[in-house]
Amino acid sequence: MSQPIENLLHENRNFPPAADFVAQANASDPAIYAEADADYEAWWAKWARELHWFEPFGAVCEFEAPNAKWFLGGKLNAAYNCIDRHAEANPDKVAIIWEGEPGDVRHVTYGELKDEVSRLGNALKQLGVQKGDRVCIYLPMVPELPMAMLACARIGAAHTVVFGGFSAESLQERTNDAEAKVIITADGGWRRGKVVPLLQITEEAVSKGCPTVQSVVVLNRAGDYPIPTGSFYHAWSELVASQATDCPCEPMDSEDMLFILYTSGSTGKPKGIVHTTGGYLTQTYATTKLTFDLKPDDIFFCTADCGWVTGHSYITYGPLANGGTVLMYEGAPDTPNKDRFWRLIERHKATILYTAPTAIRTFMKWGEHFPADCDLSSLRLLGSVGEPINPEAWVWYHEHIGHGKCPIVDTWWQTETGAHMVTPLPGITANKPGSATHPFPGIAISILDEQGEGPVVTGPGSETTASGFLVIDRPWPSMTRGIYNDPERFQATYWSKFPGKYFAGDGVAVDDDGFLWLLGRVDDIMLVAGHNISTMEVESALVDHHAVAEAAVIGRTHDLKGQAIAAFVILKSEVTETPALVDEIRRHVAEKIGPIARPDDMYLCGELPKTRSGKIMRRLLRDIAEGRALGDTTTLADPSVVATLKLQYEEKEG
Ligand code: 7RM
């Protein structure tokens, strides 16, 4: 095959699992890879049978690209699997430990969860919500958020969670696209010591026009805004108080819709990614058990918001389907101090932490004394998701958070894949920092060139090296069933580059030990003097320099080379900026990964433009470096960041 993306970064440090971890691990036998590969349908069917089915399924999988069905004819309910079966066996077990930003704490047991979710389910029915309807959830990170998701699942309505940081326009657009009958919101939620006025934003969205919405349910969280009177707005507490705690779980077909979740993508209107019940629940259940090694005594702290897929799969559905205990936090990581996550872990004795590389790099920047001052000895496993994790951040996470004793799972997956696809298994995999290692058992990844040629990788031990486009080779249970109301866009976005195969939009390399290295979005790949270079690799080499805290790299148009490399770099706070240092950093990249990757332009800056879920928006950096008007900035966490960068750039260019 040809090389559509080069793989320049070589990292050979190796971290095998400790013997005592292996001895207790949910998965410790490497033979499961071969077993799953030999008959992937049988492998997934075995996991599906660990769920509770009202009626058993017949055929395991039916697939004609791009349409898949899993566990055909089976009937189940996600809320039954996440609540009732545990509430019966163990009603006093804590399902959710929650801490609000002001420091208030609540423990919700499985028994309480069943009653609360049932009452809300009955309340939604009273408002006219029926099986198959959609409900929009716009809540802060409070226990009522997973409760609302599960109440929908219980009565057979699909939820669409809209992240509480989104604007009225975004809420309106998603509510209308999903044709939601009800919006569930709150008066507000706490973030950085302030109340985010969710009800006010909801009222604004409704007043701009949400024709399908018949009622709005308002939780009292912040106590800031009076709930409007009339029959349209309902106080959660009043609505739920009069409801029975008996609300039967609707038997859902395995292929009935569980939720829609909107992803912004880089251009165009958000895509409503659809997930169904049986396959999604099976794979979130299985991956939670194997990737996170989840045990009954674990306290699992996933720092994502339920507005993102990570919060759907690894706060609500995966951990609760396992009967686990999750720790949920409402607010910002630096409120009141930059040690907030570590204080949460110390106070609630979290055993597993799942967070994002952007957060880890921020913690590195803030300084290691924050975690050092807290007792993190309860931790036994760490996870990473959202972006490639550069080896420096991996090693820092391992040392300063895991104290050298916690395995790290770097999990590659997408909203569209629903659950982990490429990840270490902590009792089996010998990690290399920065590699997401191997496909989860049962998953097959192809690494294709433009012509659609290249090897298929399943499990450890692949024998070819290659780099190219990441394609998923066979159907998997939690794959998206499409874009809501837009089958053409679904086909065009994911299934047409390599006809009949799922194209993830990411680049990937496999090294000669069969380890996979994610290379970032293919739209970000640079073409420099005939070489396809991944922005991720140059960024990783930049932050490998001791003076650099964070970096983002883009290719800008260049007359001779096609593209030149422009690097936006944040220096560590204690470092003084000098021309010699800038040269030294550029040289460091050349030494680390080769002279072809030496940045042509270096911009020292204070912040990088990121989406609200923390991914760097390189498209805007390209606009800046090429002196263009900025494209769509509505999904930015902080729009002032690009404005500042643009000014800085223009000053520099004169
Ligand atoms: C879970 C989530 C998906 C995109 C994906 C990648 C990137 C996510 C990793 C990663 C390298 C990882 N869903 N990505 N995890 N890249 N290593 N471990 O993030 O739909 O919001 O984003 O995120 O580019 O395609 S998502």
XYZ file of C-alpha atoms and ligand atoms in Angstrom:
680
model
C 0.000 0.000 0.000
C 1.044 3.645 -0.389
C 1.603 5.823 2.690
C -1.189 8.384 2.967
C 0.123 9.509 6.378
C 3.650 9.109 7.680
C 4.413 7.839 11.130
C 7.386 9.752 12.531
C 7.041 9.384 16.255
C 8.700 6.405 17.861
C 8.045 5.591 21.451
C 9.353 2.396 22.914
C 8.900 2.705 26.653
C 6.941 -0.300 27.819
C 4.631 -0.721 30.840
C 3.475 -4.304 31.360
C 0.625 -4.884 33.840
C 1.693 -5.652 37.422
C 1.299 -9.259 38.552
C -1.092 -8.366 41.392
C -3.305 -6.438 38.967
C -3.342 -9.348 36.521
C -4.248 -11.777 39.299
C -7.485 -9.930 40.072
C -8.372 -8.645 36.592
C -11.706 -9.289 34.868
C -9.706 -10.147 31.753
C -6.227 -11.624 32.030
C -6.151 -14.311 29.347
C -4.885 -13.038 25.974
C -6.728 -15.942 24.335
C -9.946 -13.865 24.387
C -8.644 -11.937 21.359
C -8.405 -15.070 19.233
C -11.677 -16.394 20.611
C -13.520 -13.165 19.721
C -11.857 -12.963 16.323
C -12.746 -16.547 15.407
C -16.482 -15.847 15.889
C -17.233 -12.243 16.724
C -20.985 -12.777 16.657
C -20.715 -15.526 19.270
C -18.433 -13.293 21.372
C -20.915 -10.419 21.411
C -23.902 -12.755 21.883
C -22.232 -14.079 25.021
C -22.016 -10.525 26.393
C -25.588 -9.737 25.344
C -26.819 -12.754 27.327
C -25.405 -11.208 30.503
C -28.104 -8.546 30.169
C -31.712 -9.150 31.154
C -33.983 -9.823 28.157
C -37.776 -9.977 28.438
C -37.683 -12.043 25.253
C -34.531 -13.676 23.918
C -33.020 -12.611 20.605
C -32.772 -14.855 17.555
C -30.157 -13.945 14.930
C -27.135 -12.125 16.384
C -26.420 -9.688 13.553
C -27.781 -8.678 10.200
C -25.642 -6.263 8.223
C -25.917 -4.687 4.844
C -23.784 -1.550 4.783
C -24.535 0.956 6.156
C -27.385 -0.686 8.068
C -26.818 -3.044 10.965
C -29.204 -4.835 13.298
C -28.069 -6.660 16.403
C -29.820 -9.230 18.582
C -32.830 -9.492 16.329
C -36.254 -9.924 17.841
C -34.907 -9.608 21.400
C -36.890 -7.450 23.855
C -35.236 -5.621 26.739
C -35.239 -2.336 28.607
C -32.104 -0.310 29.333
C -33.477 1.108 32.619
C -34.377 -2.387 33.803
C -30.799 -3.465 33.143
C -29.257 -0.366 34.721
C -31.551 -0.168 37.757
C -34.183 -2.800 38.532
C -32.044 -5.891 38.509
C -29.575 -4.260 40.909
C -32.327 -2.659 43.034
C -33.830 -6.102 43.553
C -30.557 -7.766 44.479
C -28.983 -4.905 46.375
C -31.342 -1.943 47.026
C -29.006 -0.135 49.451
C -25.974 -0.186 47.210
C -24.978 3.339 46.174
C -25.393 3.905 42.433
C -24.449 7.593 42.279
C -22.211 9.635 44.567
C -22.591 13.235 43.568
C -20.836 16.411 44.603
C -22.122 19.833 43.595
C -19.695 22.619 42.855
C -20.582 24.440 46.131
C -19.585 21.216 47.968
C -23.008 19.663 48.641
C -22.977 15.849 48.483
C -25.703 13.295 47.727
C -25.684 9.513 47.656
C -28.364 7.808 45.562
C -28.879 4.081 46.143
C -30.184 1.689 43.500
C -33.466 1.485 45.473
C -33.833 5.283 45.450
C -32.819 5.463 41.815
C -35.617 3.028 40.929
C -38.230 5.109 42.787
C -37.058 8.461 41.424
C -36.757 7.248 37.831
C -40.184 5.560 38.067
C -41.844 8.730 39.377
C -40.320 10.815 36.624
C -41.287 8.179 34.049
C -44.906 8.415 35.215
C -44.728 12.218 35.166
C -43.497 12.180 31.551
C -46.370 9.868 30.634
C -48.772 12.292 32.300
C -47.360 15.017 30.056
C -48.235 12.872 27.068
C -44.865 11.287 26.315
C -45.330 7.911 24.638
C -43.105 5.108 23.467
C -41.103 6.306 20.456
C -41.336 10.040 21.357
C -38.227 12.189 21.907
C -37.420 14.160 25.059
C -34.722 16.818 25.185
C -32.657 16.966 28.394
C -30.840 20.235 29.175
C -29.573 19.862 32.728
C -26.457 20.545 34.764
C -24.384 17.595 36.027
C -26.738 16.609 38.855
C -28.096 13.101 39.620
C -31.355 14.110 37.953
C -29.526 14.104 34.605
C -28.872 10.339 34.458
C -32.255 9.884 36.161
C -33.963 11.749 33.318
C -32.109 9.664 30.718
C -33.193 6.478 32.464
C -36.798 7.677 32.913
C -37.007 8.116 29.138
C -35.489 4.674 28.595
C -37.945 3.202 31.105
C -41.024 4.382 29.206
C -39.536 3.827 25.756
C -38.928 7.461 24.790
C -35.604 8.428 23.195
C -33.609 11.148 24.942
C -31.445 13.767 23.382
C -29.138 15.346 25.933
C -27.938 18.846 25.098
C -24.795 19.930 26.954
C -25.592 22.587 29.571
C -22.928 24.918 28.143
C -24.732 25.276 24.804
C -26.614 28.424 23.804
C -30.332 28.972 23.168
C -29.760 28.631 19.398
C -27.994 25.280 19.815
C -30.718 24.037 22.161
C -33.416 25.174 19.765
C -31.738 23.597 16.728
C -31.302 20.213 18.452
C -34.786 20.226 20.024
C -36.368 20.937 16.662
C -34.279 18.474 14.693
C -35.184 15.727 17.184
C -38.854 16.876 17.219
C -38.839 16.664 21.011
C -42.170 16.743 22.869
C -40.754 17.791 26.233
C -37.659 19.646 27.439
C -36.316 18.777 30.882
C -34.173 21.556 32.341
C -33.248 23.239 35.627
C -33.343 26.784 36.949
C -29.570 26.682 36.747
C -26.371 24.811 37.504
C -23.129 25.856 39.188
C -20.001 26.502 37.127
C -16.961 28.510 38.364
C -18.917 29.975 41.261
C -21.716 31.301 39.037
C -25.141 30.012 38.096
C -25.572 29.061 34.434
C -29.167 30.214 33.821
C -30.494 27.127 32.040
C -34.184 27.998 32.437
C -33.645 31.471 31.032
C -31.796 29.968 28.042
C -34.581 27.406 27.584
C -37.202 30.163 27.634
C -35.200 31.996 24.984
C -35.042 28.856 22.808
C -38.765 28.244 23.254
C -39.610 31.852 22.397
C -37.566 31.616 19.179
C -39.760 28.647 18.234
C -39.807 25.011 19.283
C -43.053 23.915 17.626
C -42.980 20.277 18.743
C -42.450 21.053 22.444
C -45.613 20.707 24.546
C -44.143 21.120 28.038
C -40.995 22.023 29.923
C -40.056 20.361 33.221
C -37.893 22.524 35.497
C -35.721 21.125 38.252
C -34.947 23.421 41.141
C -31.180 23.254 41.509
C -29.860 26.780 41.915
C -32.948 28.512 43.279
C -32.327 31.548 41.146
C -35.162 31.965 38.689
C -38.916 31.782 39.314
C -40.644 29.123 37.229
C -43.230 30.701 34.906
C -46.847 29.886 35.755
C -49.347 28.243 33.385
C -49.644 24.777 31.886
C -46.444 24.794 29.798
C -43.768 24.982 32.515
C -43.866 22.437 35.354
C -41.783 22.316 38.501
C -40.062 18.913 38.640
C -40.696 18.588 42.385
C -44.447 19.208 42.141
C -44.900 17.082 39.071
C -43.074 14.118 40.538
C -44.413 14.331 44.118
C -47.813 12.943 43.214
C -46.538 10.075 41.041
C -46.474 6.394 41.940
C -43.133 4.641 42.307
C -44.458 1.824 40.209
C -43.678 2.373 36.531
C -43.256 -0.796 34.497
C -40.308 -0.962 32.120
C -41.529 -0.852 28.533
C -40.313 -3.954 26.644
C -38.284 -2.462 23.792
C -37.140 -4.162 20.654
C -33.366 -4.534 20.565
C -33.371 -2.136 17.595
C -35.686 0.497 19.122
C -34.034 3.889 19.494
C -32.462 4.590 22.906
C -31.147 8.070 22.186
C -30.053 10.692 19.696
C -26.884 12.631 20.467
C -25.814 15.583 18.352
C -22.195 15.998 17.288
C -21.126 19.316 15.838
C -18.464 18.117 13.429
C -16.358 20.807 11.791
C -18.889 22.071 9.258
C -22.601 22.132 8.629
C -25.479 21.478 10.932
C -25.037 19.084 13.865
C -25.582 15.407 13.098
C -28.147 13.561 15.228
C -26.311 10.317 15.916
C -28.837 7.547 16.631
C -28.209 4.636 18.996
C -30.519 1.713 19.642
C -31.033 -0.414 22.728
C -29.645 -3.970 22.662
C -26.346 -3.492 20.847
C -25.463 -0.216 22.569
C -26.130 -1.623 26.028
C -24.210 -4.826 25.283
C -21.025 -3.069 24.210
C -21.074 -0.345 26.881
C -21.612 -3.111 29.453
C -18.795 -5.312 28.116
C -16.257 -2.517 27.663
C -16.936 -1.099 31.139
C -16.269 -4.516 32.605
C -13.102 -5.299 30.624
C -11.478 -1.946 29.825
C -12.080 -0.450 33.266
C -11.920 -3.790 35.070
C -15.002 -2.595 36.977
C -15.679 -4.456 40.230
C -18.590 -4.201 42.704
C -16.504 -2.115 45.171
C -15.145 0.341 42.636
C -15.975 4.028 42.692
C -15.779 5.105 39.116
C -15.113 8.796 38.441
C -15.677 9.824 34.835
C -15.123 13.576 34.513
C -17.055 13.966 31.236
C -20.413 15.721 31.091
C -23.473 13.595 30.271
C -23.925 15.992 27.336
C -21.148 14.080 25.536
C -21.125 10.451 24.517
C -18.536 9.659 27.200
C -21.069 10.637 29.859
C -23.781 8.552 28.174
C -21.677 5.408 27.870
C -19.422 5.637 30.931
C -21.449 7.504 33.536
C -24.956 6.305 32.837
C -25.252 3.131 30.810
C -22.010 1.119 31.107
C -21.334 1.491 34.844
C -24.991 1.208 35.910
C -25.610 -1.819 33.643
C -22.748 -3.364 35.655
C -24.372 -2.434 38.982
C -21.431 -0.136 39.696
C -21.009 3.051 41.716
C -20.254 6.256 39.838
C -18.900 9.526 41.167
C -20.375 12.573 39.443
C -19.213 16.166 39.803
C -21.188 19.255 38.817
C -18.648 21.994 38.296
C -15.253 23.236 37.124
C -11.897 21.573 37.950
C -10.426 24.818 39.351
C -13.254 25.822 41.690
C -12.624 26.777 44.409
C -9.022 25.629 43.772
C -6.992 23.854 41.132
C -6.991 20.690 43.247
C -10.738 20.073 42.990
C -10.559 16.711 41.138
C -7.937 15.426 43.598
C -10.056 16.546 46.566
C -13.032 14.715 45.044
C -10.990 11.528 44.686
C -9.664 11.864 48.230
C -13.061 12.611 49.779
C -15.029 9.888 47.983
C -12.189 7.360 47.628
C -12.536 7.012 43.872
C -10.778 3.938 42.515
C -10.967 4.639 38.768
C -10.474 8.002 37.055
C -11.470 8.550 33.404
C -10.545 11.950 31.953
C -9.226 13.680 28.808
C -5.680 14.544 27.629
C -6.601 18.238 27.481
C -7.428 18.074 31.200
C -4.207 16.192 31.962
C -2.115 18.791 30.111
C -3.908 21.517 32.058
C -3.090 19.748 35.348
C 0.555 19.507 34.254
C 0.534 23.243 33.598
C -1.031 23.987 36.991
C 1.696 21.997 38.733
C 2.166 18.650 40.376
C 1.900 20.002 43.927
C -1.918 20.088 43.596
C -2.288 16.302 43.281
C 0.742 15.741 45.544
C -1.056 17.433 48.442
C -4.023 15.033 48.220
C -4.422 11.405 49.153
C -4.885 9.583 45.847
C -4.078 6.142 47.235
C -7.595 4.847 46.492
C -6.933 5.010 42.732
C -6.176 1.706 40.991
C -6.803 2.466 37.299
C -6.675 5.529 35.029
C -8.305 6.180 31.681
C -7.921 8.703 28.871
C -10.311 9.674 26.070
C -11.044 12.404 23.554
C -7.755 13.022 21.781
C -4.456 11.257 21.266
C -2.551 11.412 24.548
C 1.041 12.467 23.997
C 3.675 10.300 25.732
C 4.734 13.152 28.059
C 1.192 13.567 29.389
C 0.814 9.781 29.649
C 3.966 9.480 31.748
C 2.972 12.453 33.948
C -0.485 10.910 34.521
C 1.147 7.584 35.359
C 3.596 9.137 37.830
C 1.767 12.012 39.483
C -1.785 10.644 39.547
C -1.251 6.889 39.399
C 1.942 6.948 41.523
C 3.403 4.367 39.163
C 0.951 1.674 40.236
C -2.170 2.274 38.135
C -2.502 0.883 34.626
C -3.648 3.459 32.063
C -6.266 2.720 29.416
C -6.109 5.081 26.419
C -9.491 4.468 24.798
C -10.171 5.394 21.165
C -13.815 5.602 20.146
C -16.406 8.077 18.854
C -19.967 9.255 19.413
C -20.727 7.162 16.347
C -19.093 3.978 17.678
C -20.957 4.252 20.999
C -18.311 2.426 23.036
C -14.569 1.659 23.183
C -13.092 0.333 19.926
C -9.314 0.512 20.396
C -8.010 0.235 23.946
C -5.645 -1.652 26.197
C -7.098 -4.289 28.527
C -5.433 -3.478 31.844
C -4.797 -7.090 32.905
C -3.387 -8.109 29.528
C -1.791 -5.266 27.585
C 1.793 -4.073 28.052
C 1.295 -0.347 27.372
C 3.419 1.955 25.254
C 2.729 5.575 26.291
C 0.715 7.322 23.584
C -0.579 4.172 21.900
C -4.224 3.128 22.250
C -2.713 -0.339 21.635
C -5.175 -2.864 20.123
C -8.755 -3.218 18.902
C -11.109 -4.401 21.650
C -11.775 -8.146 21.252
C -14.252 -8.693 18.417
C -13.340 -5.422 16.666
C -11.345 -5.375 13.424
C -9.609 -2.234 12.142
C -8.357 -1.739 8.593
C -5.592 0.738 7.843
C -6.256 1.809 4.280
C -4.547 4.012 1.712
C -6.395 6.185 -0.840
C -6.875 3.126 -3.042
C -8.557 1.261 -0.206
C -5.690 -1.145 0.341
C -3.998 -2.113 3.536
C -3.910 -4.604 6.384
C -6.651 -5.583 8.822
C -5.674 -5.488 12.488
C -7.408 -7.525 15.184
C -5.967 -7.896 18.667
C -2.227 -7.892 19.473
C 0.429 -9.393 17.244
C -0.225 -7.953 13.800
C 2.819 -8.403 11.616
C 2.705 -5.547 9.155
C 3.545 -1.909 9.718
C 1.412 0.652 7.943
C -0.238 4.018 8.359
C -3.344 5.398 6.758
C -7.081 5.856 7.204
C -8.815 4.148 10.105
C -11.660 1.993 8.817
C -13.756 -0.384 10.870
C -13.942 -3.671 9.150
C -16.966 -5.502 10.460
C -20.150 -4.463 12.277
C -20.073 -3.987 16.063
C -23.042 -3.917 18.460
C -22.903 -0.268 19.567
C -22.411 1.204 16.092
C -24.662 4.141 15.280
C -27.743 3.194 13.323
C -27.614 6.464 11.394
C -28.118 10.215 11.424
C -31.617 11.091 12.582
C -33.795 11.801 9.526
C -30.780 11.988 7.181
C -29.768 8.622 5.665
C -28.003 10.274 2.690
C -25.686 12.250 4.917
C -24.972 9.096 6.930
C -23.994 7.208 3.786
C -21.932 10.112 2.428
C -20.051 10.912 5.649
C -19.045 7.455 6.803
C -19.656 4.855 4.108
C -18.673 6.319 0.744
C -14.905 6.928 0.905
C -14.403 3.154 1.071
C -17.689 1.725 -0.190
C -19.328 -0.620 2.292
C -16.860 0.128 5.096
C -17.093 2.533 8.014
C -14.584 5.391 7.637
C -13.940 6.981 11.023
C -12.198 10.151 9.748
C -9.048 9.483 11.803
C -5.542 8.505 10.738
C -3.795 5.555 12.383
C -0.473 3.712 12.232
C 0.470 0.218 13.332
C 4.066 -0.362 14.485
C 6.083 -3.544 14.146
C 4.833 -4.843 17.491
C 1.260 -4.509 16.244
C 0.427 -1.441 18.388
C -1.975 1.149 16.998
C -1.127 4.864 17.126
C -3.951 7.313 16.477
C -2.771 10.213 14.331
C -5.678 12.656 14.690
C -8.417 13.696 12.258
C -7.429 13.202 8.631
C -8.701 16.720 7.836
C -5.823 17.948 9.998
C -3.085 15.995 8.182
C -0.510 18.364 6.620
C 1.128 17.930 3.233
C 4.636 19.334 3.582
C 6.943 19.001 0.562
C 5.302 15.760 -0.457
C 5.134 14.293 3.054
C 1.854 13.664 4.845
C 2.516 14.672 8.415
C 0.118 14.311 11.299
C -0.378 17.441 13.421
C -0.546 15.192 16.468
C 3.034 13.989 16.019
C 4.484 17.487 15.755
C 2.409 18.597 18.761
C 3.635 15.618 20.716
C 7.266 16.463 19.885
C 6.664 20.095 20.905
C 5.232 19.284 24.331
C 8.097 16.860 24.812
C 10.310 19.963 25.206
C 10.623 20.920 28.887
C 9.544 24.543 28.313
C 6.316 23.721 26.457
C 2.969 23.224 28.208
C 0.623 22.874 25.230
C 0.805 23.049 21.449
C -1.409 23.036 18.379
C -0.057 22.626 14.877
C -1.564 23.302 11.464
C -0.471 23.356 7.832
C -0.715 26.758 6.130
C -0.418 27.329 2.408
C 3.175 27.734 1.240
C 4.314 28.525 -2.333
C 7.103 25.987 -2.529
C 6.292 23.244 -0.045
C 2.526 23.078 -0.529
C 2.087 23.558 3.180
C 4.319 24.975 5.881
C 3.994 23.989 9.518
C 2.686 26.657 11.888
C 2.878 25.905 15.602
C 0.870 27.664 18.315
C 2.679 27.061 21.570
C 1.906 27.748 25.215
C 5.051 27.936 27.342
C 5.071 26.715 30.935
C 4.332 29.585 33.306
C 7.798 29.703 34.875
C 9.585 29.937 31.489
C 10.778 33.236 29.965
C 10.312 33.654 26.265
C 13.496 34.357 24.248
C 14.315 33.987 20.535
C 16.938 31.403 21.483
C 14.331 29.321 23.273
C 12.003 29.440 20.276
C 14.840 28.186 18.057
C 15.686 25.492 20.527
C 12.075 24.249 20.539
C 12.008 24.098 16.740
C 15.294 22.182 16.787
C 13.864 19.809 19.365
C 11.072 18.843 16.964
C 13.573 18.295 14.154
C 15.672 16.065 16.400
C 12.734 14.166 17.807
C 10.881 13.344 14.584
C 12.942 14.669 11.679
C 13.865 17.949 9.942
C 10.822 17.753 7.652
C 8.626 18.359 10.701
C 10.494 21.448 11.972
C 7.850 24.198 12.429
C 8.223 27.100 9.992
C 6.198 29.526 12.108
C 6.061 29.632 15.880
C 3.399 31.614 17.737
C 3.689 31.804 21.488
C 0.249 32.236 22.996
C -1.691 32.069 26.235
C -4.620 29.870 25.207
C -5.672 27.575 22.353
C -9.124 27.513 20.764
C -10.996 24.429 21.961
C -14.462 22.984 21.615
C -16.567 22.732 24.741
C -15.478 19.111 25.103
C -11.816 20.169 24.984
C -10.711 19.284 21.449
C -8.412 21.774 19.699
C -10.127 23.538 16.760
C -7.324 23.561 14.193
C -9.632 24.810 11.444
C -9.749 28.215 13.194
C -5.976 28.264 13.592
C -5.677 27.703 9.832
C -8.000 30.664 9.270
C -5.747 32.776 11.499
C -2.447 31.646 9.952
C -3.763 32.237 6.440
C -5.171 35.652 7.343
C -8.763 34.656 6.507
C -11.983 35.702 8.192
C -12.750 33.243 10.982
C -15.174 30.412 10.169
C -17.941 29.210 12.478
C -16.932 29.882 16.093
C -20.205 28.925 17.797
C -18.932 25.615 19.176
C -15.890 27.199 20.852
C -15.630 27.036 24.635
C -14.290 30.600 24.715
C -14.626 32.668 21.496
C -12.365 35.443 22.848
C -9.368 33.103 22.528
C -9.340 33.193 18.716
C -9.962 36.930 18.630
C -6.869 37.461 20.801
C -4.806 35.085 18.681
C -5.898 36.819 15.497
C -4.828 40.205 16.861
C -1.507 38.788 17.983
C -0.971 37.263 14.557
C -1.842 40.454 12.728
C 0.552 42.474 14.909
C 3.326 40.035 14.173
C 2.696 40.070 10.435
C 2.481 43.881 10.514
C -15.247 9.565 22.822
C -15.159 10.802 21.959
C -14.326 11.310 18.509
C -12.943 11.675 18.009
C -12.230 10.535 17.341
C -10.774 10.939 17.535
C -10.760 11.573 18.899
C -11.214 10.156 20.921
C -9.259 9.259 21.281
C -9.179 10.066 20.125
C -6.969 9.488 19.852
C -8.081 8.555 21.705
N -16.132 10.924 21.025
N -10.415 10.613 19.944
N -10.530 9.343 21.745
N -8.037 10.181 19.418
N -6.956 8.713 20.962
N -8.064 7.785 22.804
O -14.258 11.587 22.117
O -17.262 11.803 18.996
O -16.512 13.375 20.705
O -14.892 12.370 19.261
O -12.096 12.047 19.109
O -10.420 11.889 16.575
O -12.620 10.414 15.997
S -16.265 12.161 19.988
